[in-house]
Structures are given as structure tokens and as C-alpha cells.
PDB file of C-alpha atoms in Angstrom:
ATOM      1  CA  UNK A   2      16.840  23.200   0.192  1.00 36.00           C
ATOM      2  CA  UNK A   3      17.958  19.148   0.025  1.00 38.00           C
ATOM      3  CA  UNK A   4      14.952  17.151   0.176  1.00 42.00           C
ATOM      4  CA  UNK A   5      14.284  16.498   3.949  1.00 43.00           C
ATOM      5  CA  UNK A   6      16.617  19.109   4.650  1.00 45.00           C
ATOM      6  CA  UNK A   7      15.013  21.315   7.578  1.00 43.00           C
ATOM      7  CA  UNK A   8      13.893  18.499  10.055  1.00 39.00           C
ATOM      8  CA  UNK A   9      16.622  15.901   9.104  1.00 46.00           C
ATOM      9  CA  UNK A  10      20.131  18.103   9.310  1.00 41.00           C
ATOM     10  CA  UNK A  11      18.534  19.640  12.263  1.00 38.00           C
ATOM     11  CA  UNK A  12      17.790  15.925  13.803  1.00 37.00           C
ATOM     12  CA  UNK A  13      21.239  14.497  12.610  1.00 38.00           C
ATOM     13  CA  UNK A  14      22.782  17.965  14.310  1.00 38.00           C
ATOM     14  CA  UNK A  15      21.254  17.770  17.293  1.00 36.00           C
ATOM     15  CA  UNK A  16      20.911  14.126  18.478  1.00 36.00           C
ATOM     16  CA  UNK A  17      23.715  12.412  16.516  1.00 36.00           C
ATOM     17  CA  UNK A  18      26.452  15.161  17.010  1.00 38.00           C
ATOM     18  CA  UNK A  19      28.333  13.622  20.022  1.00 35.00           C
ATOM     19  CA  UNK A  20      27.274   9.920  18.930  1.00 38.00           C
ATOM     20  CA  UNK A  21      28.562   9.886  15.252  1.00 40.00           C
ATOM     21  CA  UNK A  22      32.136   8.967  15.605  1.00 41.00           C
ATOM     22  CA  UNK A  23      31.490   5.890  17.888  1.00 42.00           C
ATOM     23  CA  UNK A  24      29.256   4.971  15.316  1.00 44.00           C
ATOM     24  CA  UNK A  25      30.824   6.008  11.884  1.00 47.00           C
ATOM     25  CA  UNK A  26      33.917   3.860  13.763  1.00 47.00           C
ATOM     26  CA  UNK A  27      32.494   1.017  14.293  1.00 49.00           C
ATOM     27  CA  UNK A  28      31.129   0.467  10.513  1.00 60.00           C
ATOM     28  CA  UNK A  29      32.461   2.756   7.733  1.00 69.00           C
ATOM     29  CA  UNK A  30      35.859   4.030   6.823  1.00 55.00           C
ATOM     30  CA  UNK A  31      39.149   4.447   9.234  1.00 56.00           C
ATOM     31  CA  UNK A  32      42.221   3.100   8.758  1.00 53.00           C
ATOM     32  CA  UNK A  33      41.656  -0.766   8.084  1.00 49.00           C
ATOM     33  CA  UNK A  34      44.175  -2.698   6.292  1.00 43.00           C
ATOM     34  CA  UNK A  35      45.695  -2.037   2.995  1.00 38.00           C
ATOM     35  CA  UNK A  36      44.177  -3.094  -0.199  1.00 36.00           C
ATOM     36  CA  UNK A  37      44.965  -2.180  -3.980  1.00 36.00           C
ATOM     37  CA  UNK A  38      42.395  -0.994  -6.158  1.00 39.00           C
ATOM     38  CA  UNK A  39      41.015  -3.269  -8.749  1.00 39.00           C
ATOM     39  CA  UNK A  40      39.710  -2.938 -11.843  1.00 51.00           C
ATOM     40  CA  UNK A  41      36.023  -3.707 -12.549  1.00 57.00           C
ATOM     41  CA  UNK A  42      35.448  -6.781 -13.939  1.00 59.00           C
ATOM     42  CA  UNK A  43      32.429  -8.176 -16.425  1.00 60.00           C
ATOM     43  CA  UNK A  44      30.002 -10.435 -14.281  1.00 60.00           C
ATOM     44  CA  UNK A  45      29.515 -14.056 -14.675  1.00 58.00           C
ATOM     45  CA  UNK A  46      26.307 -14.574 -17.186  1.00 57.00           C
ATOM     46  CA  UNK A  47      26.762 -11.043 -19.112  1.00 60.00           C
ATOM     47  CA  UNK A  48      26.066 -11.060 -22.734  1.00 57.00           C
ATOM     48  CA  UNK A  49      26.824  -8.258 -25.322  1.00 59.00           C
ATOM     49  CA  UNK A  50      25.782  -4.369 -24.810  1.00 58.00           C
ATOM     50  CA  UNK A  51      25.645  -4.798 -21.001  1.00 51.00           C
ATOM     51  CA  UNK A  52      22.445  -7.025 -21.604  1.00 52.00           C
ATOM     52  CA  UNK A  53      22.201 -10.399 -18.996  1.00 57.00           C
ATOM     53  CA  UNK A  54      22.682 -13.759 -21.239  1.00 78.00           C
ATOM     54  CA  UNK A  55      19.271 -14.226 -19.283  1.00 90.00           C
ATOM     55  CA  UNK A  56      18.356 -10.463 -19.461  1.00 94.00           C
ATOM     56  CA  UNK A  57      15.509 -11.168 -17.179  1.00 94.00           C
ATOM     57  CA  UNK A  58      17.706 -11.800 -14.122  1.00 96.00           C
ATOM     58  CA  UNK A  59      20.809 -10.677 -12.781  1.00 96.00           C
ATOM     59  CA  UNK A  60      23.882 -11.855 -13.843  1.00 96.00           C
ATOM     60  CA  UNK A  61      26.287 -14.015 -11.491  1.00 97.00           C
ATOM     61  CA  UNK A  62      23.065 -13.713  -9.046  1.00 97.00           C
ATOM     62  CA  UNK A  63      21.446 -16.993  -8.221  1.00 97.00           C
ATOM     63  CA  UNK A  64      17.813 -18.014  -7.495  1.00 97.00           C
ATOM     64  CA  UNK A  65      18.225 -17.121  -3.652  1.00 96.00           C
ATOM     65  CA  UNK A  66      18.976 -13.619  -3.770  1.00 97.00           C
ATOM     66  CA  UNK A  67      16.896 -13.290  -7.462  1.00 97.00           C
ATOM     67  CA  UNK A  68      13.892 -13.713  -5.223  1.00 96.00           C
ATOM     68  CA  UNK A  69      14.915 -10.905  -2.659  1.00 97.00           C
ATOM     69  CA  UNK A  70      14.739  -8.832  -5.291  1.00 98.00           C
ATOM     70  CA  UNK A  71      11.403  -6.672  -4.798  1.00 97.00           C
ATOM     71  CA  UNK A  72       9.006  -7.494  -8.083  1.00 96.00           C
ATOM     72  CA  UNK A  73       8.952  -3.837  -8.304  1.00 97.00           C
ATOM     73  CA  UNK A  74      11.839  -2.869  -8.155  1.00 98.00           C
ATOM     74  CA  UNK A  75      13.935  -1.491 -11.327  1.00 98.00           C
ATOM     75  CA  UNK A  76      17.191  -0.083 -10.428  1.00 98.00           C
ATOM     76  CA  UNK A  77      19.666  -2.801  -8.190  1.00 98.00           C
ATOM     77  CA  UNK A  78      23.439  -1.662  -7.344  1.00 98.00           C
ATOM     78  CA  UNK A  79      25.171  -5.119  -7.546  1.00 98.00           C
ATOM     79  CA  UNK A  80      28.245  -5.361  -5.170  1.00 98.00           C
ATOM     80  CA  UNK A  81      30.384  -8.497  -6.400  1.00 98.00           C
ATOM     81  CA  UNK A  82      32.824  -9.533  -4.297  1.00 98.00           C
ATOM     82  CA  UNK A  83      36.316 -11.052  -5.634  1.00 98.00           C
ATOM     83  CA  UNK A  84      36.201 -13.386  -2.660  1.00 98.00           C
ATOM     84  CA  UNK A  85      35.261 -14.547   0.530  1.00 98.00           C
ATOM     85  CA  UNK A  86      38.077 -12.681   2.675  1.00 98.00           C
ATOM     86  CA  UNK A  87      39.018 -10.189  -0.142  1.00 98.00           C
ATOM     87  CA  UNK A  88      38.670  -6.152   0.507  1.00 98.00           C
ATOM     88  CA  UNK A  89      38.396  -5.758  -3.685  1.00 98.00           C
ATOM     89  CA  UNK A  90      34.811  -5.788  -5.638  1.00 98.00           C
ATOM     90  CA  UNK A  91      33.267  -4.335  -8.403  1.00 98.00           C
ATOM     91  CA  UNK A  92      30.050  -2.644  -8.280  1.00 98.00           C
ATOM     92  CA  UNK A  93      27.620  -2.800 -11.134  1.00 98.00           C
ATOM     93  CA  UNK A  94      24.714  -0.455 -12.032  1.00 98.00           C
ATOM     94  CA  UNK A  95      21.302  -1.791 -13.390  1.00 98.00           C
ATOM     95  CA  UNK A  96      18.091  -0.908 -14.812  1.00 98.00           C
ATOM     96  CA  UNK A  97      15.158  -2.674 -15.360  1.00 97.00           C
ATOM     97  CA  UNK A  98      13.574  -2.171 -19.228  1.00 95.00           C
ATOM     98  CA  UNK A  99      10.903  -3.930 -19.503  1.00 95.00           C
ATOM     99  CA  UNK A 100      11.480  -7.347 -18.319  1.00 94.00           C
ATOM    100  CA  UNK A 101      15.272  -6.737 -19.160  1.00 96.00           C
ATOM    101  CA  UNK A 102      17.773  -6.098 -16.689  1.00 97.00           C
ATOM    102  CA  UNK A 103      20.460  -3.539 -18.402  1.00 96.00           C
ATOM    103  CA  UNK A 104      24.012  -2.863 -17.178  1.00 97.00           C
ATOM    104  CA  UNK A 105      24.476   0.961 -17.104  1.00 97.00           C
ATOM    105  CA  UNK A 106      27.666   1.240 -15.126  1.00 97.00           C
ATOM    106  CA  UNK A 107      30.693  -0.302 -13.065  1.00 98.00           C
ATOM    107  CA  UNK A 108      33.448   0.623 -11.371  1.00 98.00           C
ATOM    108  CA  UNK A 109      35.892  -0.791  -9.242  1.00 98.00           C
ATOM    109  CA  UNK A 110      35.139  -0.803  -4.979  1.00 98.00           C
ATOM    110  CA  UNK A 111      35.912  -2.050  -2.018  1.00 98.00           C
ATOM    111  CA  UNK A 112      33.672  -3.449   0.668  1.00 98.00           C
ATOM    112  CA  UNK A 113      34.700  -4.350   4.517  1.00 98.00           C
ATOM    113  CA  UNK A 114      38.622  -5.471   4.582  1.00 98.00           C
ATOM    114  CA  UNK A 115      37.800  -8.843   5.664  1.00 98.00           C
ATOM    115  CA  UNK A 116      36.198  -9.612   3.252  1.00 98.00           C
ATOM    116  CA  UNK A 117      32.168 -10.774   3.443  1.00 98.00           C
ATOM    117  CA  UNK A 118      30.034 -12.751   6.056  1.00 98.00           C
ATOM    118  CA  UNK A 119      26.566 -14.048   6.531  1.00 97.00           C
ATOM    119  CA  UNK A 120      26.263 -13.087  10.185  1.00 97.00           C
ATOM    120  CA  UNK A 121      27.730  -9.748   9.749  1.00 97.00           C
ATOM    121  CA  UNK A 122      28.163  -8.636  13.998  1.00 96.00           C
ATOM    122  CA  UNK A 123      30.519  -5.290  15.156  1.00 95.00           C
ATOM    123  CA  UNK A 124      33.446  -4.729  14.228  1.00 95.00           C
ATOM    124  CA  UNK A 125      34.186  -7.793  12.359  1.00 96.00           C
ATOM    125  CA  UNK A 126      35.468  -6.153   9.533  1.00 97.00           C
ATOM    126  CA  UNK A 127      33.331  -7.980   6.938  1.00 98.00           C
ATOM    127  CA  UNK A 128      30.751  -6.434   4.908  1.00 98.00           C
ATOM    128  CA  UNK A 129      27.048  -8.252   5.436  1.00 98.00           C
ATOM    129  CA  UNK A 130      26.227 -10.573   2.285  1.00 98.00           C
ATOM    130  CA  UNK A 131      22.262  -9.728   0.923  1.00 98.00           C
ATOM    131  CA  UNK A 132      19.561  -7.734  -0.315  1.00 98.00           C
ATOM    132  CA  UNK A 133      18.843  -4.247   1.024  1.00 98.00           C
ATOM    133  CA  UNK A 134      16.742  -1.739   0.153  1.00 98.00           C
ATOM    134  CA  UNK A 135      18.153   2.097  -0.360  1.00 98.00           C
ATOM    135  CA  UNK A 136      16.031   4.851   1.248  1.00 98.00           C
ATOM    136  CA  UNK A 137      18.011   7.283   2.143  1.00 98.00           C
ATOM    137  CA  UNK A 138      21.239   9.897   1.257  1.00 98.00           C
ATOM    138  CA  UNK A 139      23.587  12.372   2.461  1.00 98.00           C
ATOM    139  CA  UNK A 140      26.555  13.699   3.492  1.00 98.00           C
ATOM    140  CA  UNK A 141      29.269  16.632   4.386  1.00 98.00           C
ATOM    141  CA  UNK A 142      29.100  18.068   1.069  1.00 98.00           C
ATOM    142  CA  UNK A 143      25.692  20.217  -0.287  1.00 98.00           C
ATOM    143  CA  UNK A 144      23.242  17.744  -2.063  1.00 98.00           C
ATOM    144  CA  UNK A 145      24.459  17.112  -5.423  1.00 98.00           C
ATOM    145  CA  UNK A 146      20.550  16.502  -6.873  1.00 98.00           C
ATOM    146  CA  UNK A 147      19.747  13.206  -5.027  1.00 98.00           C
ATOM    147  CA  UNK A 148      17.045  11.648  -5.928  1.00 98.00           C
ATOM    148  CA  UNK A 149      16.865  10.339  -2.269  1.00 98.00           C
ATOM    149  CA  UNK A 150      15.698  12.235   0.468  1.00 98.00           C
ATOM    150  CA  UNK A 151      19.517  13.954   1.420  1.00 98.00           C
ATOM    151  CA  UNK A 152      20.913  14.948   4.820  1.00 98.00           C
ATOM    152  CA  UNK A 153      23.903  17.387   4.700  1.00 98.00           C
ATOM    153  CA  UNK A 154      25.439  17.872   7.887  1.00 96.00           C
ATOM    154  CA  UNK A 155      28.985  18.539   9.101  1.00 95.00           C
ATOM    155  CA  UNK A 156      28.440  15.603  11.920  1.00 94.00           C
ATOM    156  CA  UNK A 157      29.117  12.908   9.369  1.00 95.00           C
ATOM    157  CA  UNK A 158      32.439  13.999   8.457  1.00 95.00           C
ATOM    158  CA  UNK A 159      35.006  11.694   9.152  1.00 94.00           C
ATOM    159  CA  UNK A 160      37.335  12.639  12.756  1.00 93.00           C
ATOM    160  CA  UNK A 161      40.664  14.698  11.997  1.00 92.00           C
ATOM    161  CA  UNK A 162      42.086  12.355  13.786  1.00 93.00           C
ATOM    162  CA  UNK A 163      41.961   9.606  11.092  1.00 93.00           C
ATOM    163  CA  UNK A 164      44.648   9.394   8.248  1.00 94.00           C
ATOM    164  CA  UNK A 165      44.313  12.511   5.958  1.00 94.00           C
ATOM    165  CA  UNK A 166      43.594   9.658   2.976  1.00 94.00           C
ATOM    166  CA  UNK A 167      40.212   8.850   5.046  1.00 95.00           C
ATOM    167  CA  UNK A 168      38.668  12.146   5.673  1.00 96.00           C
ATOM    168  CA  UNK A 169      36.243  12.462   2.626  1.00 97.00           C
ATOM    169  CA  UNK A 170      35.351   8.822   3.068  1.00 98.00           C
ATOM    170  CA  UNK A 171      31.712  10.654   4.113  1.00 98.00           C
ATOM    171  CA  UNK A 172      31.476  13.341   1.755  1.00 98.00           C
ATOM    172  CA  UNK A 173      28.816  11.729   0.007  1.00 98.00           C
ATOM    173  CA  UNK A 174      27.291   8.522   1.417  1.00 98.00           C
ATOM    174  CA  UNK A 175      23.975   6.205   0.822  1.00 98.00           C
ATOM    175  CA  UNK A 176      22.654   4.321   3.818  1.00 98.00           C
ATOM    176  CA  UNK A 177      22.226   0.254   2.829  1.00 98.00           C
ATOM    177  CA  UNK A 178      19.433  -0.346   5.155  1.00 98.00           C
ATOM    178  CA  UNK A 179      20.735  -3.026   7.307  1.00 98.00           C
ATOM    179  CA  UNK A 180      19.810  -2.703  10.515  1.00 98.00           C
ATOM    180  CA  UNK A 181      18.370   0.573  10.621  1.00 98.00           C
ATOM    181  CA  UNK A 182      15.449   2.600  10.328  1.00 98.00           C
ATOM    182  CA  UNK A 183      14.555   3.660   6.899  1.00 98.00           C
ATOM    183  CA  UNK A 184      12.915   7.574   6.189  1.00 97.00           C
ATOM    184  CA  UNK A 185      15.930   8.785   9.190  1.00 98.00           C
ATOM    185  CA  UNK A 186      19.506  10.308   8.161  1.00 98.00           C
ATOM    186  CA  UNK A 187      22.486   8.118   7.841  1.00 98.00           C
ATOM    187  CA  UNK A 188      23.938   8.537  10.643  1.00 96.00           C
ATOM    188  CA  UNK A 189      20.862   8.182  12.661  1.00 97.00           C
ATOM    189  CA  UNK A 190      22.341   5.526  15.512  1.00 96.00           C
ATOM    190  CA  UNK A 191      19.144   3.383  15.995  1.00 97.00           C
ATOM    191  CA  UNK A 192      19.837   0.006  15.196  1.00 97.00           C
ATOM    192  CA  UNK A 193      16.551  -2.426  15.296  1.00 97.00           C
ATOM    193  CA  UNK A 194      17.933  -5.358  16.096  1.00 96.00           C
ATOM    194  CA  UNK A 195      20.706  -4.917  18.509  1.00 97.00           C
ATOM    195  CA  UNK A 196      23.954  -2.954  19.012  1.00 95.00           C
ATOM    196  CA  UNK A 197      25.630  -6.735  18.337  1.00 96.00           C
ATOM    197  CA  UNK A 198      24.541  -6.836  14.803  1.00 97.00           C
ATOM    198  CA  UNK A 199      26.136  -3.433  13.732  1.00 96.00           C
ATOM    199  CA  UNK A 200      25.394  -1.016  11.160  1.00 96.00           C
ATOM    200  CA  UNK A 201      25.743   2.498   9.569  1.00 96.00           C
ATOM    201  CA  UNK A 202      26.598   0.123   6.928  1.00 98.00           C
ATOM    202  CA  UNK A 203      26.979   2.409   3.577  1.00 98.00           C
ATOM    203  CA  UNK A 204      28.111   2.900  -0.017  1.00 98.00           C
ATOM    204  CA  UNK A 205      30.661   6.278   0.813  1.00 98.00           C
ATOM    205  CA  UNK A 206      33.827   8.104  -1.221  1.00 98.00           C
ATOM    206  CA  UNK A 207      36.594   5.204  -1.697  1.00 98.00           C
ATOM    207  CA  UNK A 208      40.133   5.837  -0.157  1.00 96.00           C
ATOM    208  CA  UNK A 209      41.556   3.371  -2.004  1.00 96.00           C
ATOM    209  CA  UNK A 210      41.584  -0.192   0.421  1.00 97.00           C
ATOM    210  CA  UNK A 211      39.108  -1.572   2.499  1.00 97.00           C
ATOM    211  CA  UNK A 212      36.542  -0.191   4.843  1.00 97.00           C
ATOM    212  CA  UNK A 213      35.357  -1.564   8.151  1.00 96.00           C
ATOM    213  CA  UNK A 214      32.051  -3.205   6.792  1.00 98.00           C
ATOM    214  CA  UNK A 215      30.693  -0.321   4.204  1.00 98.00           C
ATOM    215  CA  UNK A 216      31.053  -0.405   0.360  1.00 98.00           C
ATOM    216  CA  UNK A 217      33.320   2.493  -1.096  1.00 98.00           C
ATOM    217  CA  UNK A 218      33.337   3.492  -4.486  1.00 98.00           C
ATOM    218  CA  UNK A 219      35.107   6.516  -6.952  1.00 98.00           C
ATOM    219  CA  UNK A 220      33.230  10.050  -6.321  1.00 98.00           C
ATOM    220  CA  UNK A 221      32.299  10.069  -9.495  1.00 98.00           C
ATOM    221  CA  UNK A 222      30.157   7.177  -8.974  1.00 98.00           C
ATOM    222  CA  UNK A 223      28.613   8.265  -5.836  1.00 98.00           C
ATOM    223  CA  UNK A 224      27.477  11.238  -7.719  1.00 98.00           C
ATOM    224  CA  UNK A 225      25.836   9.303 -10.168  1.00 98.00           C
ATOM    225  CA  UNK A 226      23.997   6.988  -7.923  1.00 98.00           C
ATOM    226  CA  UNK A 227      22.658  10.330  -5.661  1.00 98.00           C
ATOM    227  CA  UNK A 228      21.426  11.897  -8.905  1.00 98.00           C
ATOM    228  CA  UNK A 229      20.046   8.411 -10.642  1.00 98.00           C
ATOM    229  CA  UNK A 230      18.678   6.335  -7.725  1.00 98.00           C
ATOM    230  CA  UNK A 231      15.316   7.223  -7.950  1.00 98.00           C
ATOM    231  CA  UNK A 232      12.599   5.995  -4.846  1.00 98.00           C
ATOM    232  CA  UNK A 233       9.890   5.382  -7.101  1.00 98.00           C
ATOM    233  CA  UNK A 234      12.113   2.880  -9.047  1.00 98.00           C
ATOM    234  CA  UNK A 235      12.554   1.104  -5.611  1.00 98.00           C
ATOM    235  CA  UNK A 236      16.184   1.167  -6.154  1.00 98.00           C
ATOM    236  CA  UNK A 237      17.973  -2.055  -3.704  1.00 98.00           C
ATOM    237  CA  UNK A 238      21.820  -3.626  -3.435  1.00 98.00           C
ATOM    238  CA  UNK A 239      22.659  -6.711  -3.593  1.00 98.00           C
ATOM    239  CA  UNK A 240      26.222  -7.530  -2.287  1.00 98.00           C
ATOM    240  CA  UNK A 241      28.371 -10.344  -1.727  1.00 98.00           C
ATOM    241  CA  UNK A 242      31.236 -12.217  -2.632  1.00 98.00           C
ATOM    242  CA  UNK A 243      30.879 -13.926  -5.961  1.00 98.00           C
ATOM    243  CA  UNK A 244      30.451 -17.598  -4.807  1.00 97.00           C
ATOM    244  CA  UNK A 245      27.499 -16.753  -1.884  1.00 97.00           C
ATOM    245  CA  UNK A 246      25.784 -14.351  -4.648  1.00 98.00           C
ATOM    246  CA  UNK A 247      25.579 -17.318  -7.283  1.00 96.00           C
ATOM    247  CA  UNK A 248      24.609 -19.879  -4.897  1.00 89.00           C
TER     248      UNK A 248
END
């Protein structure tokens, strides 16, 4: 059995089941806007071996969001934005050793087709600059060995009714915790600070352009993030374009 798996697919079956696609719609996936894939790119600031220039903070990440960085946390997903009101990013992997932070992986994403924002609301289309933590995992398919607590259930799937290109958007996902409650599925609909502010704002399966505020990345790098992000590490993302990041 998935970790959490009795008491969360039965709570994500039972109370999300006729909520989910007003709320998967209004954050993650669904035909918005075309975008071509892009290649991941080195970060500003990166030295040889994957090792920071600085290796004690994170490159292309300036004093602002270094501080949001919990002291003890030692694995941070790094979403870099091309630009302001671009769907294309590259995500990069680190660990902490140490006191050095350690690129162990990056691949080419998108985030919301908009681009990014500071005052992320719904259904702007723009994925929500800053630092959140990562709590909790799931998804249509069976748990692939997360190392966060994982909720399969069939209610996440994306509707039949979107392209056929969308419909493993939700296969595997990882709730950003942006205006929602941590320790609760993905797809759980509660949203602390107002309806206004969205959220069910996620890293999911890429389909190859931009989402509606989420992060999507290649399966194969969803598969490694389930199986490496581990809670005791206090694993967080920091995401952004490339200009509010460094500022």
C-alpha cells in the first residue's frame, strides 16, 4: 500500500470526486496556448561538476529568495523561468552536501503559459513566483516509490474531454504548497486563503507547451523526484522567471 494510501484515496474519492475538474481546470493542464519545448539551460553562477561558483547558495538565486530557503532544508527543485511572459523553463535538481549545494539534474519544463507573476490570482495563466515547501504526492498511476506520502486515485485524471495530448498531464503529480493545506492529497480543494488566489498549483507529466499556472516536466523526471524527494530532507521549489529569482 502507497504511503497514506487507505484514508487519503478514500478522502480524495469520496469528497473531491465531483469537485476535481473545476479545480484541476482552473490551475493545471488543459489546452492553453502553444509553446515549443526548450532545452535546459546551465544557470547563471554555475561552476564546473554541477557545483555553484558560490556552492553555498543557489545559483541565479538572489539574497531574497536565498533566505526563504528553510536552514534545514537539503533538497530544492529550482524552476527558472526564460522570462517574464514566457511558457519555457528549465528545472534544476539540488542537493545539499555539506554546506554545498550540488546540481544533480535538469531538464527542460514549462510553467503557466503566461508566463510568471507575483500576485498569482485564478485563472491568470501565470505560474506564482517563490518559495514553497513540497509535502505531498500522487496521482492516476500506482505509486512509483515516493518518498512523499502518495495518493493514487482515478479522480485526478485529467477529463476526456480535453485534447488527447493532455490526458496524462496528472499521471504523476507533486502538490507545490501554495495555497493549500499540507499532510491532504493533491487534489484536496481547500484553499486557505481564498478561492481568488487559486491553487492546485503542481509539478505534473509535460504535454509539451504551457500549463494554466502548474510546472510540467518529462515523466522521467517526475519519477525521479517521487522516488528522491525525501521529507526528512525538507525538500522545497523555488520558481520564477530568471530576472525576479536573481533580484
Amino acid at each position: 500500500m502507497a504511503r497514506g494510501g487507505g484514508r487519503r484515496t478514500a478522502v480524495a474519492a469520496a469528497a473531491l470526486g465531483s469537485l476535481m475538474a473545476v479545480t484541476v481546470l482552473s490551475a493545471c493542464g488543459g489546452p492553453s496556448g502553444d509553446g515549443a519545448d526548450s532545452r535546459a539551460s546551465k544557470p547563471p553562477g554555475e561552476g564546473r561538476n554541477g557545483v555553484a561558483t558560490d556552492p553555498t547558495r543557489i545559483p541565479g538565486v538572489g539574497d531574497g529568495f536565498q533566505r526563504r530557503i528553510p536552514g534545514d532544508s537539503r533538497q530544492v527543485v529550482v524552476v527558472y523561468g526564460d522570462g517574464r511572459d514566457s511558457a519555457d523553463s528549465t528545472v534544476v535538481f539540488y542537493t545539499k552536501q555539506g554546506s554545498a549545494w550540488h546540481r544533480a539534474r535538469s531538464w527542460a519544463a514549462h510553467n503557466g503559459t503566461k508566463g510568471w507573476t507575483t500576485d498569482h490570482h485564478e485563472n491568470d495563466k501565470r505560474s506564482p513566483v517563490g518559495v514553497f515547501t513540497l509535502s505531498d504526492a500522487g496521482g492516476v498511476l500506482p505509486d512509483p516509490g515516493a518518498g512523499l506520502p502518495y495518493s493514487r486515485s482515478a479522480d485526478i485524471a485529467a477529463p476526456r474531454w480535453w485534447a488527447k495530448a493532455y490526458w496524462h498531464d496528472f499521471d504523476y503529480v507533486i502538490a507545490i504548497d501554495y495555497n493549500r493545506v499540507k499532510g491532504t492529497p493533491p487534489n484536496d480543494p481547500t484553499r486557505p486563503e481564498g478561492t481568488l488566489k487559486g491553487g492546485s498549483i503542481w509539478l505534473h507529466m509535460d504535454h509539451g507547451s504551457g500549463t494554466s499556472a502548474c510546472v510540467s516536466l518529462p515523466k522521467q523526471a517526475m519519477e525521479y523526484l517521487l522516488r528522491t524527494l525525501d521529507p526528512d530532507r525538507h525538500p522545497v521549489v523555488v520558481m520564477g522567471d530568471r530576472a525576479h529569482l536573481k533580484a
